[in-house]
Short mmCIF file of C-alpha atoms in Angstrom, two decimals:
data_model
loop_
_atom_site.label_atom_id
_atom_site.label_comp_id
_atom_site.label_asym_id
_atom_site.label_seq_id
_atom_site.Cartn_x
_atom_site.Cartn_y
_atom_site.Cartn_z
CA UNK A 1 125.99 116.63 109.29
CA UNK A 2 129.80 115.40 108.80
CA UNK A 3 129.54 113.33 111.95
CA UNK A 4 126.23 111.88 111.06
CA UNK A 5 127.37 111.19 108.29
CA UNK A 6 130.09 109.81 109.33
CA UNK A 7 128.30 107.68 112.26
CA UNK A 8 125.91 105.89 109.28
CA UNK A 9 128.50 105.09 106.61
CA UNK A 10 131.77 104.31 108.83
CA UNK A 11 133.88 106.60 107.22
CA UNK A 12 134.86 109.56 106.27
CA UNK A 13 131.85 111.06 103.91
CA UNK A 14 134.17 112.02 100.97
CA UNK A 15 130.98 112.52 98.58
CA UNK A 16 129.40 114.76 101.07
CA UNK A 17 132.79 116.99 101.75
CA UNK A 18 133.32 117.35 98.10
CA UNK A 19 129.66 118.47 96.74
CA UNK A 20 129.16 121.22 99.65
CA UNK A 21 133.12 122.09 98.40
CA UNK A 22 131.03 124.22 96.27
CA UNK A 23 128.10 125.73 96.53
CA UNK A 24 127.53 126.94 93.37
CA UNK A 25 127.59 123.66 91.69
CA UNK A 26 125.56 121.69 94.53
CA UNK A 27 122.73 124.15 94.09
CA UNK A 28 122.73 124.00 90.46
CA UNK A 29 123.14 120.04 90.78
CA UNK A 30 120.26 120.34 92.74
CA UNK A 31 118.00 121.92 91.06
CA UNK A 32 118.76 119.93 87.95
CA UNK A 33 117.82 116.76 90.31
CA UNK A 34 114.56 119.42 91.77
CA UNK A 35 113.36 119.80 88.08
CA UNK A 36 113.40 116.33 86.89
CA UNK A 37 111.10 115.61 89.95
CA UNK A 38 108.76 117.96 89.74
CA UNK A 39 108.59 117.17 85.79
CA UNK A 40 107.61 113.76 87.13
CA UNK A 41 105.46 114.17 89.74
CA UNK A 42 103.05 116.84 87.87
CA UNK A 43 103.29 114.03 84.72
CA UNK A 44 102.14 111.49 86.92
CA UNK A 45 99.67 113.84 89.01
CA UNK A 46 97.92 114.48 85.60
CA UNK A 47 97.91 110.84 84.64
CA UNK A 48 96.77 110.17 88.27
CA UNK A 49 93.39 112.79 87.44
CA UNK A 50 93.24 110.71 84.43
CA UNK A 51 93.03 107.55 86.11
CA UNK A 52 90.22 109.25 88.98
CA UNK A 53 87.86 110.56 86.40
CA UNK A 54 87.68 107.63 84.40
CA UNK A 55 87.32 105.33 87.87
CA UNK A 56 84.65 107.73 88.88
CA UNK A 57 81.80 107.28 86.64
CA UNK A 58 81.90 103.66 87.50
CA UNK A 59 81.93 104.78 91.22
CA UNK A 60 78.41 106.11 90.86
CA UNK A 61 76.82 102.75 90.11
CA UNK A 62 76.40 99.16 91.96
CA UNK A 63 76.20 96.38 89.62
CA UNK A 64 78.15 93.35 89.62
CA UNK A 65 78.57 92.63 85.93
CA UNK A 66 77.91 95.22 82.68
CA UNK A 67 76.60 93.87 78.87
CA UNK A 68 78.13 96.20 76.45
CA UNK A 69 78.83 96.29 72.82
CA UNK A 70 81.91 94.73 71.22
CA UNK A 71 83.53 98.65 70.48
CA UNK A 72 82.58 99.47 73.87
CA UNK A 73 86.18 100.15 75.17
CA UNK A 74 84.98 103.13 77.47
CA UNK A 75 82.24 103.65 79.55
CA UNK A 76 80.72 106.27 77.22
CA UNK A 77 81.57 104.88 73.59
CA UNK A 78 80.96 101.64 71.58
CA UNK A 79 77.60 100.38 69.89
CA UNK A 80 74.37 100.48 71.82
CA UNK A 81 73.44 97.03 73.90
CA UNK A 82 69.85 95.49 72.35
CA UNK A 83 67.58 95.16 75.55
CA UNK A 84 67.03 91.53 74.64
CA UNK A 85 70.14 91.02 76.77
CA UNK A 86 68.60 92.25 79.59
CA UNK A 87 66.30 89.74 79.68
CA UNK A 88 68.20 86.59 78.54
CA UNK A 89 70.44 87.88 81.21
CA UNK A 90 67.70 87.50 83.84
CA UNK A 91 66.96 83.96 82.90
CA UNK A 92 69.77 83.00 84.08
CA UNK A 93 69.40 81.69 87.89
CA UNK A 94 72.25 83.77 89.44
CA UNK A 95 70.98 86.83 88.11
CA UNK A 96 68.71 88.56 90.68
CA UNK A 97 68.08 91.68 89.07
CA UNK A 98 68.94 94.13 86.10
CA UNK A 99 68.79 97.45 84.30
CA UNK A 100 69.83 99.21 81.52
CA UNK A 101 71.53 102.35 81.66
CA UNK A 102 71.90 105.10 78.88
CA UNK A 103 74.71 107.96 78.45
CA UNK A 104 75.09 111.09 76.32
CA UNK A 105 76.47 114.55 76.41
CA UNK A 106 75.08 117.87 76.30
CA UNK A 107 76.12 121.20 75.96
CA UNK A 108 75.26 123.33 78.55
CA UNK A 109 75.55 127.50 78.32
CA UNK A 110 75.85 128.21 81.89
CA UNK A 111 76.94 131.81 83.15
CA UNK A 112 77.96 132.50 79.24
CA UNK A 113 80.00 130.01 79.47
CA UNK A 114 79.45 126.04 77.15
CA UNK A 115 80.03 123.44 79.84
CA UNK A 116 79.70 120.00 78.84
CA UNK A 117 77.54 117.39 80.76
CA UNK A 118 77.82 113.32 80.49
CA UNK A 119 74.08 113.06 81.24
CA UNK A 120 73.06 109.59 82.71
CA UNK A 121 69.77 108.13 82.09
CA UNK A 122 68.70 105.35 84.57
CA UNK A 123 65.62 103.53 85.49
CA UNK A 124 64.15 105.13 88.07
CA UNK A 125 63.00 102.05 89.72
CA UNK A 126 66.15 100.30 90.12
CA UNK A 127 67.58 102.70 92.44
CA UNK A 128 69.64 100.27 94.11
CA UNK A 129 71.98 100.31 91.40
CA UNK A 130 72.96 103.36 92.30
CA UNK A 131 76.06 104.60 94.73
CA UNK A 132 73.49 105.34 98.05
CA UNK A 133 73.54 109.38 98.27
CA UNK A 134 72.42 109.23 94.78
CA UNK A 135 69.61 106.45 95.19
CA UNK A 136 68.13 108.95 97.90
CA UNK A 137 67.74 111.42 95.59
CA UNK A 138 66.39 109.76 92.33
CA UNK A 139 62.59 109.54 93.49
CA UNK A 140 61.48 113.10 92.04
CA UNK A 141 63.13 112.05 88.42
CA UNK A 142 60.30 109.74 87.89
CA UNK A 143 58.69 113.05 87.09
CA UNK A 144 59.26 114.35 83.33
CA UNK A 145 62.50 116.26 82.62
CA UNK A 146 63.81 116.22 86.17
CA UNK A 147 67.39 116.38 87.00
CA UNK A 148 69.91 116.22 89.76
CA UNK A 149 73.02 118.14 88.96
CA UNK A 150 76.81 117.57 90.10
CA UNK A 151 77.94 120.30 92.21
CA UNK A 152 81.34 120.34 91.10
CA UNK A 153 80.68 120.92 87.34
CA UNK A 154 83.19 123.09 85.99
CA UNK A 155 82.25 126.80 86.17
CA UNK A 156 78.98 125.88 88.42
CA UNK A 157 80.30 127.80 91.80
CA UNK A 158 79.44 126.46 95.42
CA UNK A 159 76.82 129.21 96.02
CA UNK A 160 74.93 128.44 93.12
CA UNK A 161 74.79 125.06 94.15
CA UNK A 162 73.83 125.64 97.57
CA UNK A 163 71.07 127.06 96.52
CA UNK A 164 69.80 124.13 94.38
CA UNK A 165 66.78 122.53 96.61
CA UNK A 166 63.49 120.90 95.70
CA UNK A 167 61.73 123.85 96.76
CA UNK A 168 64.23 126.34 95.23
CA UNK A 169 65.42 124.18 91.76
CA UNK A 170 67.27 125.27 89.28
CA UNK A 171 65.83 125.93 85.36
CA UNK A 172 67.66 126.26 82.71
CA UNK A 173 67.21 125.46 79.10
CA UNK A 174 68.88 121.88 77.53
CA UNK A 175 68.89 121.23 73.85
CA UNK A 176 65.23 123.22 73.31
CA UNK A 177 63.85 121.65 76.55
CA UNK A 178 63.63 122.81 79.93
CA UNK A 179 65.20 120.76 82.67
CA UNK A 180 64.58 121.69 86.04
CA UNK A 181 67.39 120.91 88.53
CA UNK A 182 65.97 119.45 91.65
CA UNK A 183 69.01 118.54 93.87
CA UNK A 184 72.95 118.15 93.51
CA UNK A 185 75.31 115.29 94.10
CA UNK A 186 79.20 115.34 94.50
CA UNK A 187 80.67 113.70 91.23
CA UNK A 188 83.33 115.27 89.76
CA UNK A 189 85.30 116.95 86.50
CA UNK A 190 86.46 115.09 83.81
CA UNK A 191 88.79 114.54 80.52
CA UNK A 192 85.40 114.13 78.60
CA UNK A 193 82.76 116.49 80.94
CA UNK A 194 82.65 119.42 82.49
CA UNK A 195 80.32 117.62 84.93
CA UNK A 196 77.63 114.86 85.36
CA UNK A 197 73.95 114.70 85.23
CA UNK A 198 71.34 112.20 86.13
CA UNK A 199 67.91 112.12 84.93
CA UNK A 200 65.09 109.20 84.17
CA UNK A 201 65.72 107.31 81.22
CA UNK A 202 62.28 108.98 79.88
CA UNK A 203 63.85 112.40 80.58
CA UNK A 204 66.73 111.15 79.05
CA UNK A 205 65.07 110.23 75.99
CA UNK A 206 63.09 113.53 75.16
CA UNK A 207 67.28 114.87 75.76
CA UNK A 208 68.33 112.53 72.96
CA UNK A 209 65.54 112.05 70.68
CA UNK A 210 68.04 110.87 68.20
CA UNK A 211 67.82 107.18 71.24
CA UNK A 212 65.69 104.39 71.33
CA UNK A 213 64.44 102.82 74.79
CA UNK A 214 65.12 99.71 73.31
CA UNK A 215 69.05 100.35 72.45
CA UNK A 216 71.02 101.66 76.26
CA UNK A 217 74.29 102.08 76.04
CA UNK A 218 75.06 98.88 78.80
CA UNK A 219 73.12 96.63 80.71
CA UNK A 220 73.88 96.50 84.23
CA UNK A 221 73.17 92.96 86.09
CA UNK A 222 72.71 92.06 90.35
CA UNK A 223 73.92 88.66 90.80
CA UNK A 224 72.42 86.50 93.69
CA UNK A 225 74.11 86.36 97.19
CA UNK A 226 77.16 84.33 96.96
CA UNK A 227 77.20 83.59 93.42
CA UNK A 228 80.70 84.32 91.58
CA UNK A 229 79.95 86.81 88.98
CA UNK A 230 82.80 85.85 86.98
CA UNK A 231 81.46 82.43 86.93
CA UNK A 232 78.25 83.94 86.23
CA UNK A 233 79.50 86.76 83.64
CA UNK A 234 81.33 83.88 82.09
CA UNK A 235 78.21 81.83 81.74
CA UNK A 236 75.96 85.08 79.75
CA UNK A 237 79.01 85.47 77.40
CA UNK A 238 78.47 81.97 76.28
CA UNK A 239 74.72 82.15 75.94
CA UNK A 240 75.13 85.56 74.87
CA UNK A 241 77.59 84.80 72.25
CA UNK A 242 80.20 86.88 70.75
CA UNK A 243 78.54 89.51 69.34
CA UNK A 244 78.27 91.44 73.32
CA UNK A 245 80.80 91.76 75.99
CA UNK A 246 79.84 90.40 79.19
CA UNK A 247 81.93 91.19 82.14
CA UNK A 248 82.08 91.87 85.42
CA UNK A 249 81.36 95.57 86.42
CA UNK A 250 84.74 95.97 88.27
CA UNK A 251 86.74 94.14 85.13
CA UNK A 252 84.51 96.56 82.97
CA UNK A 253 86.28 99.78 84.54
CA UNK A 254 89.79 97.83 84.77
CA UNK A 255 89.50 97.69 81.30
CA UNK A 256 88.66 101.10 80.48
CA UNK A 257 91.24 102.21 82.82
CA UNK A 258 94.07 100.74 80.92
CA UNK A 259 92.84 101.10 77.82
CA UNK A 260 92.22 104.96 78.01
CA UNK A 261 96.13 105.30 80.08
CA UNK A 262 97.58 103.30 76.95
CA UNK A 263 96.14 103.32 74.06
CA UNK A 264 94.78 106.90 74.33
CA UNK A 265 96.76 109.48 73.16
CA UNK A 266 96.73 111.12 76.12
CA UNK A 267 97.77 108.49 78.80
CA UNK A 268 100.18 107.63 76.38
CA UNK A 269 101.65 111.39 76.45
CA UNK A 270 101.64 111.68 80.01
CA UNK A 271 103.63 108.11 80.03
CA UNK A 272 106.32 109.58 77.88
CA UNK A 273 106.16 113.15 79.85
CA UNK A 274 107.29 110.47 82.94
CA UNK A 275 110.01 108.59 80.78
CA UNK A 276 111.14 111.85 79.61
CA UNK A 277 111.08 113.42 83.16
CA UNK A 278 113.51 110.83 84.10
CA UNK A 279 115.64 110.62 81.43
CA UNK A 280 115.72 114.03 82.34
CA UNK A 281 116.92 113.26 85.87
CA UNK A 282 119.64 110.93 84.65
CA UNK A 283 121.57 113.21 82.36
CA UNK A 284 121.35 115.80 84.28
CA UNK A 285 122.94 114.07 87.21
CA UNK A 286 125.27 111.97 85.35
CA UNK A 287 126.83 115.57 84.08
CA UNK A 288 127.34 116.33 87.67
CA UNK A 289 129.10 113.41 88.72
CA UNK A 290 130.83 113.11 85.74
CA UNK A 291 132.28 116.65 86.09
CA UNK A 292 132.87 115.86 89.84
CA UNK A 293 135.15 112.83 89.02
CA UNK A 294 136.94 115.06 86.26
CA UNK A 295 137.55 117.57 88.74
CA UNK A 296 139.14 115.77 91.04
CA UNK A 297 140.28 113.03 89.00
CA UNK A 298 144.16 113.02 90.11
CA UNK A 299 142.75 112.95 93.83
CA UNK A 300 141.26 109.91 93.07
CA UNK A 301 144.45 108.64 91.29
CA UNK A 302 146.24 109.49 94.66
CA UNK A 303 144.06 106.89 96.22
CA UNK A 304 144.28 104.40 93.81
CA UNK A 305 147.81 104.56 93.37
CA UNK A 306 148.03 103.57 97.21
CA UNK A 307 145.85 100.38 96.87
CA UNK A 308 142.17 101.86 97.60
CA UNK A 309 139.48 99.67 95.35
CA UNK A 310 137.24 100.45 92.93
CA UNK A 311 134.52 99.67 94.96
CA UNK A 312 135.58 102.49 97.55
CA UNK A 313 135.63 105.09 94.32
CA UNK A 314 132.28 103.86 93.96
CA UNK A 315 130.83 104.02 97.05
CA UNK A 316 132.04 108.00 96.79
CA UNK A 317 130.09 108.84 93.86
CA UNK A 318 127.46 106.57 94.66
CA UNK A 319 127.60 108.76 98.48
CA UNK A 320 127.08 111.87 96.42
CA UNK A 321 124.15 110.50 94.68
CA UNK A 322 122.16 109.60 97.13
CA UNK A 323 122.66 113.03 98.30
CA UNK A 324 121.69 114.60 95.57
CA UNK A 325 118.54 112.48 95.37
CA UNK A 326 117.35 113.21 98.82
CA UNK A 327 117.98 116.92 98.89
CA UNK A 328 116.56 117.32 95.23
CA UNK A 329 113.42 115.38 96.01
CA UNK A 330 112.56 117.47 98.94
CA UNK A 331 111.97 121.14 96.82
CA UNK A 332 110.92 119.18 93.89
CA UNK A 333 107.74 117.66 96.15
CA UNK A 334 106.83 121.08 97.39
CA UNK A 335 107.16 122.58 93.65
CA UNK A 336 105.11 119.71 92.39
CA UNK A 337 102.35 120.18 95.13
CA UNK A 338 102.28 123.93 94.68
CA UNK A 339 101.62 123.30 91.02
CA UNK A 340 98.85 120.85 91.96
CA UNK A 341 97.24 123.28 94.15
CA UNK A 342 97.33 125.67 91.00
CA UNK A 343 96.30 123.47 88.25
CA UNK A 344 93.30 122.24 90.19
CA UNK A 345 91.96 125.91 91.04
CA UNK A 346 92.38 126.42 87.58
CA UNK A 347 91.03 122.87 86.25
CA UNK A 348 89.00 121.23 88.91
CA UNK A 349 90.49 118.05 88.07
CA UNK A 350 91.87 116.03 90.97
CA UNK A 351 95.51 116.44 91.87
CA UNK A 352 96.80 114.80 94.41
CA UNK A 353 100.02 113.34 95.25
CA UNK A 354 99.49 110.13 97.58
CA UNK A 355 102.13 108.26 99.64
CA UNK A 356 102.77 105.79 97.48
CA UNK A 357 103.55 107.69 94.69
CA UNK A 358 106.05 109.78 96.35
CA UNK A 359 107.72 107.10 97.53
CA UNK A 360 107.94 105.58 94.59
CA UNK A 361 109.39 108.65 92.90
CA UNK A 362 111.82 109.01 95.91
CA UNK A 363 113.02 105.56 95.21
CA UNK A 364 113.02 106.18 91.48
CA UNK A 365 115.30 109.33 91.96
CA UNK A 366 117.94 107.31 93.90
CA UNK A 367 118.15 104.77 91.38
CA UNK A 368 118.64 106.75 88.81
CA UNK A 369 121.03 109.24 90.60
CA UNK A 370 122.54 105.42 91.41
CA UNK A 371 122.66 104.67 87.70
CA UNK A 372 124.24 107.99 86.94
CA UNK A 373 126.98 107.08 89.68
CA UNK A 374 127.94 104.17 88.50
CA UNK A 375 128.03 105.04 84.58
CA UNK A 376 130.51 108.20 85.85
CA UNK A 377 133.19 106.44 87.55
CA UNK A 378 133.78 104.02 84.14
CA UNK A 379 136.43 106.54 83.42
CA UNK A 380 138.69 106.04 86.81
CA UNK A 381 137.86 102.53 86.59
CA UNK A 382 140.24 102.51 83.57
CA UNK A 383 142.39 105.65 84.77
CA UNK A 384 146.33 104.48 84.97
CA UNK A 385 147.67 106.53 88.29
CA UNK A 386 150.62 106.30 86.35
CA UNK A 387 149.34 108.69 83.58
CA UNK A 388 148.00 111.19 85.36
CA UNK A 389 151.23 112.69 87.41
#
């Protein structure tokens, strides 16, 4: 390692030689640098889940721009859209085609257990707003109280759903009515739902009786081949007027993307559990470097005194950062992914730790080691070799 070392920075690696001087305090060091990672990376994993199950009920649909309600600043909240929209929208000549979609929750007692299902109530005609695999299955919701079911509802095991075929459905009792369970569809957990479920917008009515056919929650619009739908979503707002948002669908979900990740309470907790994971980092290894110029502060002195720069002190400490980065980041990523693994048996959200993101903690740990560096050798900067013999 010395001669590696030594091959990559031209010298003699000073920083290297001193932290493996002890053990002790390289393993603690490193396991301060460990824990600041892995508070991090599970901060952003969870903000990461966040992110998926809010990008995932847009996933579900094709539409290439959405009329919603001025307080519409989700997917699932805001006013109701009048369905007068949905046909001033189709006047227009760029518009090819449009629906309207309506959302709600239900409790469901499944197994004992309440589970909690965004239900989605779509036209059963207008399939090809739909994401493919579920436009091959909506044909049997045209008949009254029919559902299809997302197989990775919370609680709802991989047998059971198995077992879910049109010949073999699945009954169970929904807010007084029975709902037979046709099929199942991959979908996912959420922040909000245990689960998804699609039904007609007739079965989804008799759900919420509280609805009104004439009052979905958005209006989802085709536009023609080759038209620009921001042109054309720009174009409704104006005829539209103020009183709806018209966007298009892929703005729509930007929007509720940042919106729920900062203005939320909870993307904005997860944001500070990141700040504070790295603030963390930074004291943590500032103490070490700090007590590892301290320690061997007349050394330093030694060198100074016979004409070495500040810049070589700097590159010593900065030596032993980088260090400390590297080897820290390496058990903090395997700590991090073995609490993924845990927290998604136990939650079903999605965990996952991507490339990117790794990277760009990796980088983020060396800076800040960096940082901590530089901040510790402010007190040989100013150290008189004169003073200290």
């Amino acid at each position: 390692m010395i001669a590696l070392l030594t091959r990559l920075i031209g010298r003699l690696p000073v920083g290297w030689l001193q932290l493996t001087h002890s053990k002790g305090r390289l393993f603690a060091a490193l396991a301060g640098v460990a824990f600041a990672d892995v508070l991090v990376l599970v901060q952003l994993g969870i903000l990461g889940a966040l992110n998926s199950t809010i990008i995932q009920g847009y996933e579900m649909f094709e539409a290439d721009i959405m009329i919603s309600a001025n307080d519409a600043n989700t997917m699932t909240e805001g006013s109701n859209v009048p369905r007068q929209y949905l046909f001033e929208a189709l006047a227009d000549p760029d518009v090819v085609d449009g629906t309207t979609l309506f959302i709600g929750f239900r409790d469901w007692l499944h197994n004992n257990n309440d589970r909690s299902l965004q239900v989605f109530g779509v036209d059963t005609e207008k399939s090809g707003f739909l994401r493919p695999d579920l436009a091959a299955q909506i044909a049997p919701l045209r008949l009254a109280d029919y559902a299809i079911l997302d197989r990775m509802t919370r609680g709802f095991t991989a047998e059971e759903a198995a077992a879910v075929r049109p010949q073999t459905p699945m009954i169970f009792e929904l807010e007084g009515r029975t709902v037979t369970v046709v099929d199942t569809f991959e979908g996912g957990v959420g922040f909000a739902a245990d689960g998804y479920m699609f039904a007609s917008d007739q079965t989804f009515l008799r759900l919420f009786p509280n609805r009104s056919t004439g009052a979905p929650n958005h209006v989802l619009l085709r536009t023609a081949r080759g038209a620009d739908a921001e042109a054309v979503a720009a174009r409704l707002q104006e005829r539209i007027g103020d009183q709806m948002r018209v966007r298009t669908f892929d703005a729509a979900a930007q929007e509720d993307l940042s919106y729920q990740t900062t203005e939320r309470p909870t993307g904005i907790i997860f944001g500070f559990g990141v700040v504070i994971g790295i603030m963390v980092g930074i004291v943590i290894v500032y103490q070490v470097l700090a007590t590892d110029v301290a320690d061997h502060l007349k050394e330093y002195a030694t060198f100074k005194a016979m004409g070495y720069s500040q810049g070589f002190f700097l590159g010593i400490v900065l030596e032993e950062a980088l260090v400390l980065a590297v080897l820290g980041f390496i058990p903090g990523v395997v700590i991090a992914l073995l609490l993924y693994a845990g927290m998604e048996a136990m939650t079903a959200l999605p965990m996952s730790l991507t490339i990117t993101t790794a990277v760009a903690v990796l980088i983020g740990t060396i800076v800040a080691c960096a940082l901590s560096g530089a901040v510790a050798t402010r007190r040989l900067a100013s150290a008189d070799p004169a003073d200290l013999f």
